[in-house]
Amino acid sequence: MWPRVDGLRTIPLGTPGRMRALLNGLVLAGAKQATAGLMELDYRAESEPLEHLGERLVIVDDDGGRVAEVEVTGVEVLPFAAVPWEFALAEGEGYASIDDWREVHRRYWLAEGYEVDDSSEVVCLHFRLIDPPPGGTSG
């Protein structure tokens, strides 16, 4: 099960440290409006259901503290090879091409202990920043 903050499921983006800080910063700037997860690794292994439209989630820091709140605007499960360029762009991480996105994600998930192939199920999650507003501060 994923941790909860104020009753909401959390999203710890990337790995702790520099990567998470960078990704959280992209969310706060409004540049990152999507994230990818592996169905097997992030959902089945954690006994978590898919997110649903309108669900609010908490983006957390390395200590599990609230960084931001987002609202799910779309969720789709696709084979790894079918993830579209538009999704990679919405991740806001500056990928040069869909092939670049695939290579980066293959390496990331392999480092997490999961080898991805073209048929691996990827959860493509779209969201919008609720609090703080993009480029703003909470409170």
C-alpha positions as YAML, in Angstrom:
chain: A
units: angstrom
residues:
- id: 1
  name: MET
  ca: [0.00, 0.00, 0.00]
- id: 2
  name: TRP
  ca: [1.13, 3.50, -0.76]
- id: 3
  name: PRO
  ca: [1.49, 5.91, 2.17]
- id: 4
  name: ARG
  ca: [-1.28, 8.44, 2.76]
- id: 5
  name: VAL
  ca: [-1.09, 12.13, 3.67]
- id: 6
  name: ASP
  ca: [-4.28, 13.69, 5.03]
- id: 7
  name: GLY
  ca: [-6.15, 10.63, 3.72]
- id: 8
  name: LEU
  ca: [-4.87, 11.06, 0.14]
- id: 9
  name: ARG
  ca: [-2.60, 8.64, -1.70]
- id: 10
  name: THR
  ca: [0.92, 9.89, -2.29]
- id: 11
  name: ILE
  ca: [3.20, 9.97, -5.30]
- id: 12
  name: PRO
  ca: [6.92, 9.82, -4.52]
- id: 13
  name: LEU
  ca: [8.25, 10.81, -7.95]
- id: 14
  name: GLY
  ca: [11.48, 9.15, -9.10]
- id: 15
  name: THR
  ca: [14.11, 8.05, -6.63]
- id: 16
  name: PRO
  ca: [14.99, 9.90, -3.42]
- id: 17
  name: GLY
  ca: [17.48, 12.73, -3.60]
- id: 18
  name: ARG
  ca: [18.38, 14.82, -6.60]
- id: 19
  name: MET
  ca: [15.96, 13.11, -9.03]
- id: 20
  name: ARG
  ca: [12.94, 13.53, -6.76]
- id: 21
  name: ALA
  ca: [13.82, 17.17, -6.03]
- id: 22
  name: LEU
  ca: [14.10, 17.88, -9.77]
- id: 23
  name: LEU
  ca: [10.79, 16.17, -10.61]
- id: 24
  name: ASN
  ca: [8.99, 17.88, -7.73]
- id: 25
  name: GLY
  ca: [10.33, 21.22, -8.95]
- id: 26
  name: LEU
  ca: [8.96, 20.52, -12.43]
- id: 27
  name: VAL
  ca: [5.52, 19.80, -10.94]
- id: 28
  name: LEU
  ca: [5.61, 23.03, -8.91]
- id: 29
  name: ALA
  ca: [6.61, 25.01, -12.01]
- id: 30
  name: GLY
  ca: [3.67, 23.52, -13.92]
- id: 31
  name: ALA
  ca: [5.99, 21.86, -16.46]
- id: 32
  name: LYS
  ca: [5.40, 18.26, -15.35]
- id: 33
  name: GLN
  ca: [1.77, 17.24, -15.88]
- id: 34
  name: ALA
  ca: [2.17, 13.48, -16.25]
- id: 35
  name: THR
  ca: [4.09, 10.56, -14.83]
- id: 36
  name: ALA
  ca: [4.55, 6.93, -15.79]
- id: 37
  name: GLY
  ca: [4.36, 3.88, -13.57]
- id: 38
  name: LEU
  ca: [4.70, 0.17, -14.21]
- id: 39
  name: MET
  ca: [1.52, -1.80, -13.56]
- id: 40
  name: GLU
  ca: [3.45, -4.76, -12.16]
- id: 41
  name: LEU
  ca: [5.96, -2.85, -10.03]
- id: 42
  name: ASP
  ca: [3.95, 0.15, -8.84]
- id: 43
  name: TYR
  ca: [0.40, -1.18, -8.65]
- id: 44
  name: ARG
  ca: [0.16, -4.99, -8.46]
- id: 45
  name: ALA
  ca: [3.19, -5.37, -6.16]
- id: 46
  name: GLU
  ca: [1.82, -2.60, -3.92]
- id: 47
  name: SER
  ca: [-1.79, -3.90, -4.02]
- id: 48
  name: GLU
  ca: [-2.92, -0.48, -5.24]
- id: 49
  name: PRO
  ca: [-5.81, 0.22, -7.60]
- id: 50
  name: LEU
  ca: [-5.37, 2.59, -10.52]
- id: 51
  name: GLU
  ca: [-6.02, 6.25, -9.90]
- id: 52
  name: HIS
  ca: [-9.35, 7.60, -11.11]
- id: 53
  name: LEU
  ca: [-10.40, 10.87, -12.76]
- id: 54
  name: GLY
  ca: [-10.75, 13.64, -10.23]
- id: 55
  name: GLU
  ca: [-8.77, 11.81, -7.53]
- id: 56
  name: ARG
  ca: [-6.46, 14.07, -5.58]
- id: 57
  name: LEU
  ca: [-2.94, 12.88, -4.83]
- id: 58
  name: VAL
  ca: [-0.10, 14.32, -2.77]
- id: 59
  name: ILE
  ca: [3.36, 14.75, -4.29]
- id: 60
  name: VAL
  ca: [5.85, 14.08, -1.49]
- id: 61
  name: ASP
  ca: [9.49, 14.80, -0.69]
- id: 62
  name: ASP
  ca: [12.08, 12.28, 0.50]
- id: 63
  name: ASP
  ca: [10.66, 12.37, 4.04]
- id: 64
  name: GLY
  ca: [7.06, 11.80, 2.91]
- id: 65
  name: GLY
  ca: [6.16, 15.46, 3.49]
- id: 66
  name: ARG
  ca: [3.64, 17.28, 1.33]
- id: 67
  name: VAL
  ca: [5.13, 19.17, -1.62]
- id: 68
  name: ALA
  ca: [1.99, 19.66, -3.71]
- id: 69
  name: GLU
  ca: [-1.49, 18.37, -4.35]
- id: 70
  name: VAL
  ca: [-2.52, 17.30, -7.84]
- id: 71
  name: GLU
  ca: [-5.78, 16.18, -9.42]
- id: 72
  name: VAL
  ca: [-5.87, 13.24, -11.83]
- id: 73
  name: THR
  ca: [-7.06, 14.35, -15.28]
- id: 74
  name: GLY
  ca: [-6.39, 11.11, -17.14]
- id: 75
  name: VAL
  ca: [-5.18, 7.57, -16.61]
- id: 76
  name: GLU
  ca: [-4.48, 4.98, -19.28]
- id: 77
  name: VAL
  ca: [-2.70, 1.63, -19.28]
- id: 78
  name: LEU
  ca: [-0.66, 1.03, -22.43]
- id: 79
  name: PRO
  ca: [1.99, -1.41, -23.60]
- id: 80
  name: PHE
  ca: [5.43, 0.20, -23.21]
- id: 81
  name: ALA
  ca: [5.90, 0.32, -27.00]
- id: 82
  name: ALA
  ca: [2.58, 2.17, -27.45]
- id: 83
  name: VAL
  ca: [3.23, 5.08, -25.05]
- id: 84
  name: PRO
  ca: [2.86, 8.14, -27.32]
- id: 85
  name: TRP
  ca: [5.17, 11.10, -27.79]
- id: 86
  name: GLU
  ca: [2.45, 13.41, -26.43]
- id: 87
  name: PHE
  ca: [2.67, 11.62, -23.09]
- id: 88
  name: ALA
  ca: [6.47, 11.93, -23.00]
- id: 89
  name: LEU
  ca: [6.08, 15.67, -23.64]
- id: 90
  name: ALA
  ca: [3.54, 15.99, -20.81]
- id: 91
  name: GLU
  ca: [6.07, 14.47, -18.42]
- id: 92
  name: GLY
  ca: [7.95, 17.75, -18.88]
- id: 93
  name: GLU
  ca: [11.42, 16.30, -18.48]
- id: 94
  name: GLY
  ca: [12.88, 17.47, -21.79]
- id: 95
  name: TYR
  ca: [13.02, 14.24, -23.76]
- id: 96
  name: ALA
  ca: [14.39, 14.65, -27.29]
- id: 97
  name: SER
  ca: [12.15, 11.95, -28.77]
- id: 98
  name: ILE
  ca: [9.91, 9.03, -27.81]
- id: 99
  name: ASP
  ca: [12.95, 6.76, -28.25]
- id: 100
  name: ASP
  ca: [14.81, 8.91, -25.71]
- id: 101
  name: TRP
  ca: [11.85, 8.60, -23.30]
- id: 102
  name: ARG
  ca: [11.82, 4.81, -23.74]
- id: 103
  name: GLU
  ca: [15.56, 4.46, -23.16]
- id: 104
  name: VAL
  ca: [15.50, 6.61, -20.00]
- id: 105
  name: HIS
  ca: [12.52, 4.70, -18.60]
- id: 106
  name: ARG
  ca: [13.99, 1.28, -19.46]
- id: 107
  name: ARG
  ca: [17.16, 2.20, -17.54]
- id: 108
  name: TYR
  ca: [15.20, 3.63, -14.61]
- id: 109
  name: TRP
  ca: [12.98, 0.57, -14.18]
- id: 110
  name: LEU
  ca: [15.93, -1.80, -14.68]
- id: 111
  name: ALA
  ca: [17.72, -0.01, -11.83]
- id: 112
  name: GLU
  ca: [14.56, -0.63, -9.77]
- id: 113
  name: GLY
  ca: [14.88, -4.35, -10.54]
- id: 114
  name: TYR
  ca: [12.33, -4.68, -13.34]
- id: 115
  name: GLU
  ca: [13.22, -5.41, -16.95]
- id: 116
  name: VAL
  ca: [10.78, -3.75, -19.34]
- id: 117
  name: ASP
  ca: [9.84, -5.14, -22.73]
- id: 118
  name: ASP
  ca: [7.55, -3.73, -25.42]
- id: 119
  name: SER
  ca: [4.50, -5.41, -23.88]
- id: 120
  name: SER
  ca: [5.09, -4.27, -20.27]
- id: 121
  name: GLU
  ca: [2.03, -2.41, -18.99]
- id: 122
  name: VAL
  ca: [2.69, 1.27, -18.31]
- id: 123
  name: VAL
  ca: [0.26, 3.43, -16.36]
- id: 124
  name: CYS
  ca: [0.20, 6.85, -18.03]
- id: 125
  name: LEU
  ca: [-1.08, 9.26, -15.42]
- id: 126
  name: HIS
  ca: [-2.01, 12.85, -16.29]
- id: 127
  name: PHE
  ca: [-2.61, 15.43, -13.58]
- id: 128
  name: ARG
  ca: [-2.96, 19.13, -12.90]
- id: 129
  name: LEU
  ca: [-1.43, 21.07, -10.05]
- id: 130
  name: ILE
  ca: [-3.99, 22.14, -7.45]
- id: 131
  name: ASP
  ca: [-1.95, 23.41, -4.48]
- id: 132
  name: PRO
  ca: [0.18, 25.36, -4.59]
- id: 133
  name: PRO
  ca: [-0.90, 26.88, -7.91]
- id: 134
  name: PRO
  ca: [1.75, 26.60, -10.67]
- id: 135
  name: GLY
  ca: [4.67, 28.87, -9.83]
- id: 136
  name: GLY
  ca: [2.98, 29.92, -6.56]
- id: 137
  name: THR
  ca: [3.29, 29.01, -2.94]
- id: 138
  name: SER
  ca: [0.92, 27.31, -0.58]
- id: 139
  name: GLY
  ca: [-0.81, 29.12, 2.24]
...
